[in-house]
Amino acid sequence: MIRFEQVSVTYDDTAAPALGGVDLTVPEGELCLLVGPSGAGKSTLLGTVSGLVPHFTGGTLHGRVTVAGRDTRTHRPRELTDVVGTVGQDPLAHFVTDTVEDELAYGMESLGVAPAVMRRRVEETLDLLGLATLRDRPIATLSGGQQQRVAIGSVLTTHPKVLVLDEPTSALDPGAAEEVLAVLQRLVHDLGTTVLMAEHRLERVVQYADQVILLPAPGAAPVIGDPAEIMAISPVHPPVVALGRLAGWSPLPLSVRDARRRSASLKERLASSGAGVRGGAPHAAEPHIGYSGKGRAGENPPAQATGLTIRHAHLTALRDVDLTVREGETIALMGRNGAGKSTLLRTLVGTHRPTTGSVRVGGLKPHSTPPAELLRHVGLVPQEPRDLLYADTVAAECEAADGDARAEPGTCRALVDELLPGVSDATHPRDLSEGQRLALALAVVLTARPPLILLDEPTRGLDYAAKERLVEILRGLASDGHAIVLATHDVELAAELAHRVVVIADGEVVADGPTAEVVVASPAFAPQVAKILAPLPWLTVPQVRRALEARKGTA
Amino acid sequence: MNADEPLPEPLTVPRPGPRSAATGTALRAPGGRLPGRDHFTAGRPERGAGNCATSHTQPAAALPHTPQRRSASRPHTARACALHAGAWWIWALGLATAASRTTNPLLLGLLVGVAGYVVAARRTDAPWARSYGAFLKLGLVVIGIRLVFAVVLGSPIPGTHVLVTLPEVPLPDWARGVRIGGRVTAEGLVFALYDGLKLAALLICVGAANALANPARLLKSLPGALYEAGVAVVVAMTFAPNLVADVQRLRAARRLRGRPDHGVKALLQVGLPVLEGALERSVALAAAMDARGYGRTAQVPPAVRHTTSALTLGGLLGVCAGTYGLLGDVGAGYGLPVLAAGLAAALAGLWLGGRRSVRTRYRPDRWGVRAWLVAGSGVAVAALMIRANSYAPAALHPPAVPLTAPELPLWPAASVLLGLIPAFAAPGPATRTPSEEDPQ
């Protein structure tokens, strides 16, 4: 269906090819998953299929890509509309019209499909994607998962043979991601659509893939093969694969179900290691978690909200929220998109004034404290770290941060060296990768040494290596006594990092307790390892590894 | 395609790629159906006009993972029942025309009341429906500005009731006829108030149309040749709210850096990042539109292309000449026919130009009995008010000198009330479900 012949792509402003030596075929009706670290050329590869590379982005394409027999060199993207449907990570950047039904019809209108056929296909697509109840809604009022489904629907109505998706679930909460994946499954199984998809969150998608293409590094030739075989060698892999590699299972399990069926002996070994199981001890066994849950609440805890309610116009964003953040504690805020996680974080930095109730940060009211003063008590890294960065070089950014925080010159630069080694002064923040930019924003925030650090969706767009690095950094900060609150959809991150998990739904706190208890109890928020080893209390692969090593040590 | 075939030369595209090499391409017939789904019968039966006015609610959502509580209950006018956007605009422009023909504050108040009642009765909960409040405020601002001007710059109306005398700024000789400060008379203020009220009523009528009819749907009714302009407007309209959101987000981010988030300086400093963001979003949108077939054109013979250009240009020239003839003193005789011919030629040009576009339209708004009623009521209000100008000019323009209380003329007032017809004739928005009405 999609055929790459000796394809390589070089962009105008770089010498090295962004993509090289691609010579493979994606057969019809398969769900093909594209994996690899950040910057390995995944988006470029996807772009060559829809023709946007090089027709839209510029650059030089060597070799040939054919989709359903059409050469993308001679067919511009608009002439491939009826064979390739493309959906990006941000559905909002994809919409041309303002209501769901019009959006579904847009592509067909461009193709000149007859009105009766359009009407029929729109009805089919509404049913196929479960959008029938939303047909007249303005797109701006939909949730993230619904928007992503509308985006997929809008390219499906032209009946493409190939669907190309760039990180379709990265920005979604676990529930919404399952919604989208269920739709993709259905397309592949019922309609024989060929799906080519890139995704960082492998734990969500790898079990659905028929084939996996691994792009190991920029410009390096890709490896294609059976998911289990590729996962055995891939530098990026989900926790279930990591656990499988650790336990030496072969073939590697890709889904929680497969892993559970093989886990009996591992469970036995872990249970017999004894020490770990009693009293939720796997956590205590970890060196980084010195926090015992009895941190000083003291006079002025880093943050405290009592009866906090925030109302915008008609909408109640938060309702009667009570939350105390203690020193050295890491809290994960979880909940679906739009549940009020970001509102809570923004209230802690004084963007919103409480409608009723009170919020104190280090004893101050954040909304009436001057920003320059508040900076010393709380720092927030927003969902888009770029919002925090104004200057055009890293050095200028650091200088500005020192000035803002009235810190000694060089403070910020020292932090950058620590968090982000090997970045030169002259680099433009825009040229940094997603993870590097996050680290730079974090360094800027840390310059004022706030005791409370807030992060909104920090792992969006990060690959596993960048995520691991972030986990290390945050652990270091927590052991220095910083309190950390992260709003995240990433259950694996929460399991690895958080002492406490607070689940918010519709603006209300519905669960608040130690990570192991809250996360294991919920089917949506349980990390893969917890699902596999239930009812044993291990949450992450490193915990299991340590337990096994400890057992070996005693045996 | 043969595997042994040698690979072709590399394809290089210069960077500003997207629009530079736009070429016309023959239309490919859209092929293929969803395999195995051919048995699917066409959509549900159209709802008749009869049950459109009855309110209906959406059933609860079926998908388990969707946060549907908010979504399923949001009210809207179902598409099959929606009134043609043009009808709303004709109605509103009719009211606006009527407003422009009178300065009687009671009649103007009645017009604004009529427009407000219809909006309250028939608007949906869509984002564009919330603009009505903004137009009301704008109307008040207009009245305020008109009054301030009358106070500061004086008024040509000779009045005897002096309210207050402001110190007058002495102006040089060449500025005679301009006055700053001086006497403020009640007559002058009343005159300014009537004048401002007229302008405000006009604005509020336009606001009503904006709130009742989706502007994007109105653009969909444009002829095919103007389609691209319509898309540009729709894209711009969806960009404006994004831009505002960007400014708010970046100003909030300034606070995180410990910099003040208020004031002009803060707004200026976020200007560059906001523009960058807008630019990036437009590039992403352009890519998405290209990938979705925007700009596919049909091949038309050169003769047709040239005829199109000639007709459009000639038609526009004719329209200009005709209008000049009508407005000027000399050419009253040939004005009308030239204008008519020009319009005809321009419309023919647009129609021919539409042949280059391969687009089809999905569910265009239909013009039914309700649309006739709504548009007719607006036209009737305008026509009756224009007629009232001939039989009751004094009542429609109450004098500011001498000061008298304006009276409400019976027949013009009755004719304004015809504008209420849409409140009953137009299909209503779906009712709110209890959960929507009471968030608690």
PDB file of N, CA and C in Angstrom, chain A residues 380-412:
ATOM      1  N   LEU A 380       5.915  27.817  38.443  1.00  0.00           N
ATOM      2  CA  LEU A 380       5.114  26.925  37.608  1.00  0.00           C
ATOM      3  C   LEU A 380       5.757  26.799  36.233  1.00  0.00           C
ATOM      4  N   VAL A 381       5.943  25.558  35.780  1.00  0.00           N
ATOM      5  CA  VAL A 381       6.352  25.328  34.397  1.00  0.00           C
ATOM      6  C   VAL A 381       5.082  24.990  33.629  1.00  0.00           C
ATOM      7  N   PRO A 382       4.637  25.882  32.732  1.00  0.00           N
ATOM      8  CA  PRO A 382       3.345  25.662  32.080  1.00  0.00           C
ATOM      9  C   PRO A 382       3.395  24.536  31.063  1.00  0.00           C
ATOM     10  N   GLN A 383       2.212  24.172  30.576  1.00  0.00           N
ATOM     11  CA  GLN A 383       2.098  23.055  29.647  1.00  0.00           C
ATOM     12  C   GLN A 383       3.004  23.260  28.432  1.00  0.00           C
ATOM     13  N   GLU A 384       3.081  24.489  27.969  1.00  0.00           N
ATOM     14  CA  GLU A 384       3.942  24.809  26.840  1.00  0.00           C
ATOM     15  C   GLU A 384       5.132  25.574  27.407  1.00  0.00           C
ATOM     16  N   PRO A 385       6.267  24.893  27.721  1.00  0.00           N
ATOM     17  CA  PRO A 385       7.373  25.572  28.408  1.00  0.00           C
ATOM     18  C   PRO A 385       7.861  26.794  27.632  1.00  0.00           C
ATOM     19  N   ARG A 386       7.614  26.812  26.336  1.00  0.00           N
ATOM     20  CA  ARG A 386       8.089  27.910  25.510  1.00  0.00           C
ATOM     21  C   ARG A 386       7.479  29.243  25.950  1.00  0.00           C
ATOM     22  N   ASP A 387       6.268  29.183  26.558  1.00  0.00           N
ATOM     23  CA  ASP A 387       5.619  30.415  27.013  1.00  0.00           C
ATOM     24  C   ASP A 387       6.483  31.181  28.000  1.00  0.00           C
ATOM     25  N   LEU A 388       7.361  30.455  28.711  1.00  0.00           N
ATOM     26  CA  LEU A 388       8.182  31.100  29.737  1.00  0.00           C
ATOM     27  C   LEU A 388       9.425  31.748  29.148  1.00  0.00           C
ATOM     28  N   LEU A 389       9.751  31.418  27.918  1.00  0.00           N
ATOM     29  CA  LEU A 389      11.029  31.832  27.354  1.00  0.00           C
ATOM     30  C   LEU A 389      10.823  32.945  26.345  1.00  0.00           C
ATOM     31  N   TYR A 390      11.507  34.060  26.577  1.00  0.00           N
ATOM     32  CA  TYR A 390      11.340  35.211  25.685  1.00  0.00           C
ATOM     33  C   TYR A 390      12.590  35.516  24.875  1.00  0.00           C
ATOM     34  N   ALA A 391      13.749  35.261  25.448  1.00  0.00           N
ATOM     35  CA  ALA A 391      14.984  35.730  24.828  1.00  0.00           C
ATOM     36  C   ALA A 391      15.355  34.859  23.638  1.00  0.00           C
ATOM     37  N   ASP A 392      16.350  35.324  22.840  1.00  0.00           N
ATOM     38  CA  ASP A 392      16.702  34.528  21.666  1.00  0.00           C
ATOM     39  C   ASP A 392      17.971  33.705  21.839  1.00  0.00           C
ATOM     40  N   THR A 393      18.613  33.779  23.019  1.00  0.00           N
ATOM     41  CA  THR A 393      19.672  32.813  23.291  1.00  0.00           C
ATOM     42  C   THR A 393      19.503  32.296  24.714  1.00  0.00           C
ATOM     43  N   VAL A 394      20.107  31.141  24.961  1.00  0.00           N
ATOM     44  CA  VAL A 394      20.040  30.557  26.302  1.00  0.00           C
ATOM     45  C   VAL A 394      20.698  31.492  27.313  1.00  0.00           C
ATOM     46  N   ALA A 395      21.847  32.125  26.911  1.00  0.00           N
ATOM     47  CA  ALA A 395      22.565  33.003  27.836  1.00  0.00           C
ATOM     48  C   ALA A 395      21.704  34.194  28.231  1.00  0.00           C
ATOM     49  N   ALA A 396      21.046  34.813  27.237  1.00  0.00           N
ATOM     50  CA  ALA A 396      20.209  35.979  27.527  1.00  0.00           C
ATOM     51  C   ALA A 396      19.046  35.587  28.425  1.00  0.00           C
ATOM     52  N   GLU A 397      18.510  34.399  28.175  1.00  0.00           N
ATOM     53  CA  GLU A 397      17.404  33.911  28.982  1.00  0.00           C
ATOM     54  C   GLU A 397      17.844  33.784  30.441  1.00  0.00           C
ATOM     55  N   CYS A 398      19.051  33.221  30.646  1.00  0.00           N
ATOM     56  CA  CYS A 398      19.562  33.029  32.005  1.00  0.00           C
ATOM     57  C   CYS A 398      19.792  34.362  32.697  1.00  0.00           C
ATOM     58  N   GLU A 399      20.356  35.325  31.936  1.00  0.00           N
ATOM     59  CA  GLU A 399      20.611  36.637  32.507  1.00  0.00           C
ATOM     60  C   GLU A 399      19.296  37.269  32.963  1.00  0.00           C
ATOM     61  N   ALA A 400      18.278  37.171  32.087  1.00  0.00           N
ATOM     62  CA  ALA A 400      16.976  37.749  32.417  1.00  0.00           C
ATOM     63  C   ALA A 400      16.391  37.073  33.649  1.00  0.00           C
ATOM     64  N   ALA A 401      16.586  35.754  33.730  1.00  0.00           N
ATOM     65  CA  ALA A 401      16.033  35.019  34.872  1.00  0.00           C
ATOM     66  C   ALA A 401      16.715  35.465  36.162  1.00  0.00           C
ATOM     67  N   ASP A 402      18.041  35.656  36.121  1.00  0.00           N
ATOM     68  CA  ASP A 402      18.753  36.144  37.306  1.00  0.00           C
ATOM     69  C   ASP A 402      18.203  37.497  37.727  1.00  0.00           C
ATOM     70  N   GLY A 403      17.958  38.360  36.708  1.00  0.00           N
ATOM     71  CA  GLY A 403      17.427  39.689  36.998  1.00  0.00           C
ATOM     72  C   GLY A 403      16.040  39.608  37.617  1.00  0.00           C
ATOM     73  N   ASP A 404      15.162  38.789  37.031  1.00  0.00           N
ATOM     74  CA  ASP A 404      13.794  38.663  37.536  1.00  0.00           C
ATOM     75  C   ASP A 404      13.788  38.199  38.977  1.00  0.00           C
ATOM     76  N   ALA A 405      14.673  37.226  39.266  1.00  0.00           N
ATOM     77  CA  ALA A 405      14.651  36.620  40.598  1.00  0.00           C
ATOM     78  C   ALA A 405      15.544  37.375  41.566  1.00  0.00           C
ATOM     79  N   ARG A 406      16.221  38.404  41.073  1.00  0.00           N
ATOM     80  CA  ARG A 406      17.233  39.132  41.834  1.00  0.00           C
ATOM     81  C   ARG A 406      18.212  38.147  42.484  1.00  0.00           C
ATOM     82  N   ALA A 407      18.605  37.166  41.715  1.00  0.00           N
ATOM     83  CA  ALA A 407      19.580  36.189  42.194  1.00  0.00           C
ATOM     84  C   ALA A 407      20.966  36.644  41.761  1.00  0.00           C
ATOM     85  N   GLU A 408      21.976  36.024  42.308  1.00  0.00           N
ATOM     86  CA  GLU A 408      23.339  36.372  41.913  1.00  0.00           C
ATOM     87  C   GLU A 408      23.547  36.020  40.446  1.00  0.00           C
ATOM     88  N   PRO A 409      24.211  36.879  39.682  1.00  0.00           N
ATOM     89  CA  PRO A 409      24.449  36.551  38.279  1.00  0.00           C
ATOM     90  C   PRO A 409      25.131  35.188  38.165  1.00  0.00           C
ATOM     91  N   GLY A 410      24.663  34.398  37.210  1.00  0.00           N
ATOM     92  CA  GLY A 410      25.259  33.083  37.033  1.00  0.00           C
ATOM     93  C   GLY A 410      24.479  31.960  37.703  1.00  0.00           C
ATOM     94  N   THR A 411      23.526  32.309  38.568  1.00  0.00           N
ATOM     95  CA  THR A 411      22.750  31.269  39.244  1.00  0.00           C
ATOM     96  C   THR A 411      22.030  30.385  38.242  1.00  0.00           C
ATOM     97  N   CYS A 412      21.343  31.042  37.316  1.00  0.00           N
ATOM     98  CA  CYS A 412      20.520  30.298  36.363  1.00  0.00           C
ATOM     99  C   CYS A 412      21.404  29.459  35.454  1.00  0.00           C
TER     100      CYS A 412
END
